[in-house]
Short mmCIF file of C-alpha atoms and ligand atoms in Angstrom, two decimals:
data_model
loop_
_atom_site.label_atom_id
_atom_site.label_comp_id
_atom_site.label_asym_id
_atom_site.label_seq_id
_atom_site.Cartn_x
_atom_site.Cartn_y
_atom_site.Cartn_z
CA MET Q 1 29.34 0.76 94.28
CA THR Q 2 26.04 0.45 96.09
CA THR Q 3 24.13 3.70 95.78
CA ALA Q 4 21.12 4.85 97.78
CA ALA Q 5 18.90 7.89 97.31
CA ILE Q 6 17.29 9.78 100.15
CA ILE Q 7 14.26 11.85 99.16
CA VAL Q 8 13.46 14.41 101.80
CA ALA Q 9 9.67 14.77 101.83
CA ALA Q 10 8.97 15.74 105.42
CA GLY Q 11 8.66 19.50 104.88
CA ARG Q 12 5.38 21.34 105.19
CA GLY Q 13 6.07 23.59 102.15
CA MET Q 14 3.16 25.93 102.78
CA ARG Q 15 4.64 28.82 100.77
CA ALA Q 16 3.48 26.94 97.64
CA GLY Q 17 -0.16 27.43 98.74
CA GLY Q 18 -2.87 24.85 98.19
CA GLY Q 19 -3.46 23.90 101.85
CA THR Q 20 -1.47 20.62 101.73
CA PRO Q 21 2.32 20.22 101.61
CA LYS Q 22 3.56 20.78 98.07
CA GLN Q 23 4.90 17.24 97.63
CA TRP Q 24 1.34 15.86 97.81
CA GLN Q 25 -0.16 18.40 95.42
CA PRO Q 26 -0.99 17.44 91.81
CA LEU Q 27 1.43 18.11 88.99
CA ALA Q 28 0.67 17.04 85.40
CA GLY Q 29 -1.70 14.26 86.46
CA ARG Q 30 0.30 12.86 89.41
CA ARG Q 31 1.61 14.19 92.68
CA VAL Q 32 4.91 16.07 92.90
CA ALA Q 33 6.38 13.26 95.05
CA ASP Q 34 5.45 10.58 92.47
CA TRP Q 35 7.49 12.31 89.76
CA THR Q 36 10.44 12.72 92.11
CA ILE Q 37 10.43 9.12 93.39
CA ASP Q 38 10.17 7.75 89.83
CA ALA Q 39 13.13 9.86 88.68
CA PHE Q 40 15.29 7.71 91.02
CA ARG Q 41 13.39 4.44 90.53
CA MET Q 42 14.23 4.62 86.84
CA LEU Q 43 17.98 4.82 87.49
CA PRO Q 44 19.46 1.32 87.29
CA GLY Q 45 22.35 2.19 89.63
CA VAL Q 46 20.21 3.19 92.62
CA ALA Q 47 19.76 0.14 94.85
CA ARG Q 48 17.71 1.63 97.70
CA ILE Q 49 15.44 4.65 97.98
CA VAL Q 50 14.67 6.17 101.35
CA LEU Q 51 11.61 8.39 101.62
CA VAL Q 52 11.68 10.69 104.65
CA LEU Q 53 8.12 11.48 105.70
CA SER Q 54 6.58 13.73 108.29
CA PRO Q 55 4.82 11.82 111.10
CA GLU Q 56 1.80 13.98 110.20
CA ASP Q 57 1.52 12.52 106.68
CA ARG Q 58 -0.29 9.36 107.83
CA ALA Q 59 -1.81 8.60 104.45
CA ALA Q 60 1.62 8.57 102.85
CA TRP Q 61 3.00 6.22 105.57
CA GLU Q 62 0.19 3.78 104.81
CA GLU Q 63 0.48 4.13 101.05
CA PHE Q 64 4.23 3.46 100.90
CA ALA Q 65 4.43 0.95 103.79
CA ASP Q 66 4.55 -2.23 101.71
CA GLY Q 67 6.35 -0.95 98.63
CA ASP Q 68 9.95 -0.81 97.46
CA LEU Q 69 10.86 2.28 99.52
CA ILE Q 70 12.49 2.48 102.94
CA LEU Q 71 10.56 4.94 105.07
CA ALA Q 72 12.16 7.20 107.66
CA GLU Q 73 10.60 9.70 109.97
CA GLY Q 74 11.34 13.37 109.43
CA GLY Q 75 12.73 15.56 112.20
CA ALA Q 76 11.98 19.11 113.26
CA THR Q 77 14.48 20.52 110.76
CA ARG Q 78 15.71 19.52 107.33
CA ASP Q 79 19.11 18.36 108.58
CA GLN Q 80 17.46 16.18 111.23
CA SER Q 81 15.28 14.64 108.54
CA VAL Q 82 18.30 13.86 106.37
CA ARG Q 83 20.14 12.40 109.35
CA ASN Q 84 17.20 10.09 110.06
CA GLY Q 85 17.24 9.01 106.41
CA LEU Q 86 20.96 8.27 106.61
CA GLU Q 87 20.60 6.30 109.85
CA ALA Q 88 17.81 4.21 108.23
CA ILE Q 89 20.31 2.66 105.79
CA ASP Q 90 23.23 2.20 108.18
CA ASN Q 91 24.84 -1.24 107.93
CA MET Q 92 23.31 -1.91 104.49
CA GLY Q 93 26.62 -1.68 102.65
CA ILE Q 94 25.77 1.66 101.06
CA ILE Q 95 28.81 3.34 99.52
CA ARG Q 96 27.32 6.44 97.88
CA VAL Q 97 24.20 8.39 98.76
CA LEU Q 98 22.24 10.98 96.80
CA ILE Q 99 20.21 13.39 98.94
CA HIS Q 100 17.37 15.04 97.06
CA ASP Q 101 14.57 17.51 97.76
CA VAL Q 102 11.16 16.04 96.97
CA ALA Q 103 10.21 19.46 95.59
CA ARG Q 104 12.55 18.99 92.61
CA PRO Q 105 10.47 16.55 90.52
CA LEU Q 106 12.15 17.47 87.21
CA VAL Q 107 15.63 16.21 88.04
CA ASP Q 108 17.16 14.56 84.96
CA ALA Q 109 19.28 11.43 84.73
CA ALA Q 110 22.22 13.29 83.18
CA THR Q 111 22.52 15.61 86.19
CA ILE Q 112 22.42 12.65 88.59
CA HIS Q 113 25.08 10.85 86.56
CA ARG Q 114 27.34 13.90 86.70
CA VAL Q 115 27.04 13.87 90.50
CA LEU Q 116 27.83 10.14 90.70
CA GLU Q 117 30.78 10.52 88.34
CA ALA Q 118 32.29 13.30 90.46
CA LEU Q 119 31.97 11.05 93.54
CA GLU Q 120 34.61 8.79 91.96
CA THR Q 121 37.18 11.46 92.82
CA HIS Q 122 35.58 13.56 95.58
CA PRO Q 123 33.84 12.75 98.88
CA GLY Q 124 30.98 15.09 97.89
CA ALA Q 125 29.50 16.48 94.67
CA ALA Q 126 26.48 18.64 93.94
CA PRO Q 127 24.85 20.22 90.89
CA ALA Q 128 24.62 23.97 90.55
CA LEU Q 129 24.16 26.68 87.96
CA ALA Q 130 26.56 29.59 87.73
CA VAL Q 131 24.65 32.79 88.48
CA THR Q 132 24.27 34.79 85.27
CA ASP Q 133 21.78 37.47 86.35
CA ALA Q 134 23.06 40.70 87.86
CA LEU Q 135 22.72 40.70 91.66
CA TRP Q 136 21.31 43.58 93.67
CA THR Q 137 20.61 44.31 97.24
CA GLY Q 138 17.38 46.10 97.88
CA ALA Q 139 15.26 47.55 100.66
CA GLY Q 140 11.86 49.21 100.71
CA GLY Q 141 11.36 48.49 96.99
CA LEU Q 142 14.55 50.28 95.98
CA VAL Q 143 17.89 49.00 94.78
CA THR Q 144 20.45 49.73 97.45
CA GLY Q 145 23.51 48.22 95.87
CA THR Q 146 24.99 45.63 93.54
CA ARG Q 147 26.98 42.49 94.20
CA ASP Q 148 29.66 40.83 92.14
CA ARG Q 149 28.30 37.50 90.84
CA THR Q 150 31.76 36.10 90.05
CA GLY Q 151 32.10 32.66 91.62
CA LEU Q 152 28.47 32.50 92.74
CA TYR Q 153 26.34 29.42 92.08
CA ALA Q 154 22.68 28.54 92.58
CA ALA Q 155 22.65 25.15 94.35
CA GLN Q 156 20.47 22.23 93.27
CA THR Q 157 19.99 18.64 94.40
CA PRO Q 158 20.66 15.71 94.44
CA GLN Q 159 23.75 16.35 96.49
CA GLY Q 160 25.89 13.23 96.50
CA PHE Q 161 28.35 11.96 99.10
CA ARG Q 162 30.35 8.98 100.18
CA TYR Q 163 27.91 7.48 102.65
CA ASP Q 164 30.20 6.97 105.67
CA ALA Q 165 31.60 10.49 105.38
CA ILE Q 166 28.25 12.30 105.23
CA LEU Q 167 26.76 10.15 108.00
CA ALA Q 168 29.70 11.05 110.27
CA ALA Q 169 29.36 14.72 109.22
CA HIS Q 170 25.66 14.78 110.12
CA ARG Q 171 26.28 13.05 113.47
CA ALA Q 172 28.90 15.70 114.30
CA HIS Q 173 26.94 18.73 113.07
CA LYS Q 174 25.37 21.14 115.51
CA GLY Q 175 22.29 21.61 113.28
CA GLY Q 176 20.78 24.46 111.35
CA ALA Q 177 22.47 23.83 107.99
CA ALA Q 178 20.77 25.08 104.80
CA ASP Q 179 21.73 21.92 102.92
CA ASP Q 180 23.96 18.85 103.05
CA VAL Q 181 26.83 20.58 101.30
CA GLU Q 182 27.02 22.90 104.32
CA VAL Q 183 27.07 19.88 106.64
CA ALA Q 184 29.79 18.22 104.54
CA ARG Q 185 31.94 21.31 104.43
CA ALA Q 186 31.64 21.80 108.17
CA ALA Q 187 33.22 18.36 108.48
CA GLY Q 188 36.04 19.33 106.12
CA LEU Q 189 34.81 17.36 103.10
CA ASP Q 190 35.56 18.66 99.60
CA VAL Q 191 32.39 19.06 97.52
CA ALA Q 192 32.79 19.19 93.73
CA ILE Q 193 30.45 21.43 91.72
CA VAL Q 194 28.92 19.73 88.67
CA GLU Q 195 26.65 21.28 86.04
CA GLY Q 196 22.99 21.33 87.08
CA HIS Q 197 20.01 21.70 84.73
CA PRO Q 198 17.85 24.83 84.39
CA ASP Q 199 14.71 22.64 84.40
CA ASN Q 200 15.63 21.11 87.79
CA ILE Q 201 13.58 23.74 89.58
CA LYS Q 202 12.48 23.61 93.20
CA ILE Q 203 8.74 24.04 93.57
CA THR Q 204 8.46 26.76 96.18
CA LEU Q 205 5.80 29.30 95.20
CA PRO Q 206 2.31 28.74 93.68
CA GLY Q 207 3.47 29.79 90.19
CA ASP Q 208 6.13 27.04 90.20
CA PHE Q 209 3.49 24.31 89.66
CA ALA Q 210 2.48 25.84 86.33
CA ARG Q 211 6.10 26.20 85.28
CA ALA Q 212 6.93 22.59 86.24
CA GLY Q 213 3.79 21.42 84.44
CA ARG Q 214 4.86 23.20 81.25
CA ILE Q 215 8.29 21.54 81.40
CA LEU Q 216 6.76 18.08 82.00
CA ARG Q 217 4.21 18.47 79.23
CA GLY Q 218 7.01 19.51 76.89
CA LYS Q 219 8.78 16.27 77.74
CA MET Q 220 5.57 14.29 77.18
CA ASP Q 221 5.11 15.41 73.58
CA ILE Q 222 3.87 12.18 71.96
CA ARG Q 223 3.03 11.79 68.27
CA LEU Q 224 1.19 8.88 66.64
CA GLY Q 225 1.13 7.93 62.98
CA ASN Q 226 -0.43 5.19 60.94
CA GLY Q 227 0.65 3.54 57.73
CA TYR Q 228 -1.04 1.24 55.20
CA ASP Q 229 0.45 -0.48 52.19
CA VAL Q 230 -0.43 -3.18 49.64
CA HIS Q 231 1.71 -5.10 47.20
CA ARG Q 232 0.47 -7.53 44.57
CA PHE Q 233 1.89 -11.04 44.14
CA GLY Q 234 3.86 -11.62 40.95
CA PRO Q 235 6.41 -14.08 39.66
CA GLY Q 236 9.28 -14.90 42.01
CA ASP Q 237 10.65 -17.34 44.54
CA HIS Q 238 10.58 -15.28 47.75
CA VAL Q 239 8.94 -12.36 49.50
CA THR Q 240 10.67 -9.87 51.82
CA LEU Q 241 8.54 -8.95 54.83
CA CYS Q 242 9.73 -6.68 57.65
CA GLY Q 243 13.30 -7.18 56.44
CA VAL Q 244 13.19 -10.98 56.42
CA LYS Q 245 13.39 -12.98 53.18
CA LEU Q 246 10.85 -15.84 53.12
CA PRO Q 247 11.02 -18.54 50.44
CA PHE Q 248 7.68 -18.61 48.57
CA ASP Q 249 6.36 -19.72 45.20
CA ARG Q 250 5.66 -16.12 44.19
CA GLY Q 251 7.20 -12.72 44.77
CA LEU Q 252 5.74 -9.28 45.47
CA ASP Q 253 5.62 -6.69 42.71
CA GLY Q 254 6.86 -3.22 43.46
CA HIS Q 255 9.34 -0.57 42.59
CA SER Q 256 11.64 -1.37 45.54
CA ASP Q 257 11.93 -4.76 47.23
CA ALA Q 258 8.16 -4.49 47.90
CA ASP Q 259 8.53 -5.04 51.65
CA VAL Q 260 4.95 -4.16 52.46
CA GLY Q 261 5.39 -4.39 56.25
CA MET Q 262 8.43 -2.16 56.34
CA HIS Q 263 6.69 0.34 54.07
CA ALA Q 264 3.68 0.54 56.41
CA VAL Q 265 5.92 1.15 59.45
CA THR Q 266 7.96 3.73 57.54
CA ASP Q 267 4.78 5.57 56.50
CA ALA Q 268 3.55 5.45 60.12
CA ILE Q 269 6.72 7.26 61.21
CA TYR Q 270 6.44 9.83 58.41
CA GLY Q 271 2.78 10.22 59.38
CA ALA Q 272 3.61 10.86 63.04
CA LEU Q 273 5.99 13.59 61.87
CA ALA Q 274 3.42 14.99 59.40
CA GLN Q 275 6.06 14.48 56.70
CA GLY Q 276 4.07 12.75 54.00
CA ASP Q 277 4.94 9.21 52.96
CA ILE Q 278 7.66 7.14 51.29
CA GLY Q 279 6.58 8.31 47.83
CA ARG Q 280 7.30 11.92 48.79
CA HIS Q 281 10.84 11.21 50.02
CA PHE Q 282 11.69 8.47 47.49
CA PRO Q 283 9.65 9.18 44.31
CA PRO Q 284 8.85 5.99 42.34
CA SER Q 285 9.65 8.01 39.20
CA ASP Q 286 13.30 8.14 40.30
CA PRO Q 287 15.09 5.09 38.84
CA GLN Q 288 17.69 5.05 41.63
CA TRP Q 289 15.13 3.48 44.02
CA LYS Q 290 14.28 0.59 41.64
CA GLY Q 291 14.83 -2.65 43.56
CA ALA Q 292 16.09 -0.67 46.58
CA ALA Q 293 16.20 -2.37 49.98
CA SER Q 294 13.39 -0.83 52.01
CA GLU Q 295 15.82 -0.52 54.92
CA ILE Q 296 16.92 2.75 53.25
CA PHE Q 297 13.39 4.17 53.63
CA LEU Q 298 12.92 3.08 57.24
CA ARG Q 299 16.33 4.35 58.23
CA HIS Q 300 15.56 7.70 56.60
CA ALA Q 301 12.28 8.02 58.51
CA VAL Q 302 13.99 7.25 61.84
CA GLU Q 303 16.77 9.74 61.08
CA LEU Q 304 14.21 12.38 60.10
CA ALA Q 305 12.44 11.77 63.42
CA ALA Q 306 15.73 12.18 65.31
CA SER Q 307 16.54 15.39 63.43
CA MET Q 308 13.12 16.76 64.46
CA GLY Q 309 13.80 15.83 68.11
CA TYR Q 310 11.81 12.58 68.34
CA ARG Q 311 12.67 8.98 69.08
CA ILE Q 312 10.58 5.92 68.26
CA ALA Q 313 8.75 4.76 71.40
CA ASN Q 314 7.21 1.75 69.67
CA ALA Q 315 5.92 0.42 66.37
CA ASP Q 316 3.22 -2.17 65.74
CA CYS Q 317 2.76 -3.82 62.34
CA THR Q 318 0.00 -6.19 61.19
CA LEU Q 319 0.52 -8.19 57.99
CA VAL Q 320 -2.69 -9.33 56.28
CA CYS Q 321 -2.30 -12.46 54.12
CA GLU Q 322 -3.32 -16.11 53.80
CA PHE Q 323 0.21 -17.17 52.77
CA PRO Q 324 3.07 -17.32 53.50
CA LYS Q 325 2.71 -18.17 57.18
CA ILE Q 326 4.16 -15.32 59.23
CA GLY Q 327 4.13 -16.81 62.76
CA PRO Q 328 7.39 -18.80 62.55
CA HIS Q 329 9.23 -15.71 61.26
CA ALA Q 330 7.65 -13.00 63.43
CA ALA Q 331 10.47 -12.95 66.01
CA ALA Q 332 13.13 -12.59 63.29
CA MET Q 333 11.10 -9.74 61.73
CA GLN Q 334 10.79 -8.04 65.10
CA ALA Q 335 14.56 -8.29 65.65
CA GLU Q 336 15.38 -7.01 62.16
CA MET Q 337 12.99 -4.05 62.36
CA ALA Q 338 14.39 -3.15 65.81
CA ARG Q 339 17.96 -3.35 64.49
CA ILE Q 340 17.21 -1.00 61.61
CA MET Q 341 15.35 1.45 63.86
CA GLY Q 342 18.05 1.30 66.55
CA ILE Q 343 15.59 0.43 69.33
CA GLU Q 344 14.96 -2.51 71.65
CA PRO Q 345 13.10 -5.46 70.06
CA SER Q 346 10.57 -5.16 72.90
CA ARG Q 347 9.47 -1.88 71.30
CA VAL Q 348 8.59 -3.53 67.99
CA SER Q 349 5.61 -5.77 67.30
CA VAL Q 350 5.05 -7.82 64.14
CA LYS Q 351 1.87 -9.88 63.93
CA ALA Q 352 -0.28 -11.33 61.19
CA THR Q 353 -3.86 -12.09 60.38
CA THR Q 354 -5.72 -13.61 57.48
CA SER Q 355 -8.87 -12.02 56.09
CA GLU Q 356 -10.88 -15.27 56.20
CA GLN Q 357 -10.34 -15.78 52.47
CA LEU Q 358 -12.28 -12.58 51.75
CA GLY Q 359 -11.14 -9.80 49.48
CA PHE Q 360 -7.87 -9.52 47.58
CA THR Q 361 -5.73 -10.79 50.46
CA GLY Q 362 -8.17 -13.66 51.04
CA ARG Q 363 -7.96 -14.67 47.38
CA GLY Q 364 -4.16 -14.62 47.65
CA GLU Q 365 -3.68 -11.77 45.19
CA GLY Q 366 -1.36 -9.79 47.40
CA ILE Q 367 -0.36 -8.78 50.93
CA ALA Q 368 -1.56 -5.75 52.90
CA ALA Q 369 0.08 -4.25 55.97
CA LEU Q 370 -1.06 -1.78 58.62
CA ALA Q 371 1.21 -0.07 61.12
CA THR Q 372 1.14 2.36 64.01
CA ALA Q 373 4.16 4.19 65.38
CA ALA Q 374 4.46 6.32 68.50
CA LEU Q 375 7.18 8.97 68.72
CA VAL Q 376 8.20 10.86 71.84
CA ALA Q 377 10.13 14.10 72.09
CA GLU Q 378 13.71 13.62 73.32
MG1 LIG Z 1 4.90 -0.08 49.28
#
């Protein structure tokens, strides 16, 4: 089903302070609107994105004019802006539409997927959080009463709808709705409630920028580690490098299978986690690891990362040797390392260099490997 997203960015949002509308204010190194637009760009199922802009935001009109977004002009009220966004994609074969406030830059893919899933069985669906705080009425700084919170929800966006139904609902609406769920309900459409996310906050007041920044920085927790390993050549008829067995007139000495490349990557992951190295987790003094496939070590490091809340963003390994030639096998090594780590091959690099016949690798006494791994918080 062809899905479009409408990002409503025409508001003036002056309650957030700062002198310019909140969507154009900085947040963790970019503008609020950039985070919000990218949240939908990164969803493979969203075919078109409409950005509804105020006619006053001339710089934004110019900036986005030649890009991948469809631009629509905002109206005097929010529901007019949404209607203009909907009209901009009429006759494009859109089946489902997600309508989102630009001031919610932290929307997560799981929330959006819950909305889309509910649209399989309902004409409308929107995320919300059940109200858990006690509710009061107040006046003049004093509590004047309490309200029952049973059945009350705090609404979020994106609010999703079957396109034809919400377009007809907006065309028929008299105006003045707080959100699109109100417009949909006025037209008699059922709107399913799906679970929202507490981080999907709407930037409204000055303090909300700091809060959103803290949430984004938490998500951007990146850790780097490096690893270095050497194994000496000894008798044998093959070497195992980055999980691939290469026929050779010698072997590599070592307690395990002496896969120097895989050891360097494994140590890079342990390093990023500040969890020591292979020797700490698999002591060479323990006979059970004699001749072990190094896959066990790498898998352990990846699982340790996952248990600490990190996934492997990428790994880069350089093998240093004169022989055997690595180039013809690099793609197979990349694929094997990616398989073991459970990540895309495009996130793994295996490359090689000689040391110009200098030093122990240059004299062909052994192979060295260096690796870097980057881990990001889930
Ligand atoms: Mg080693």
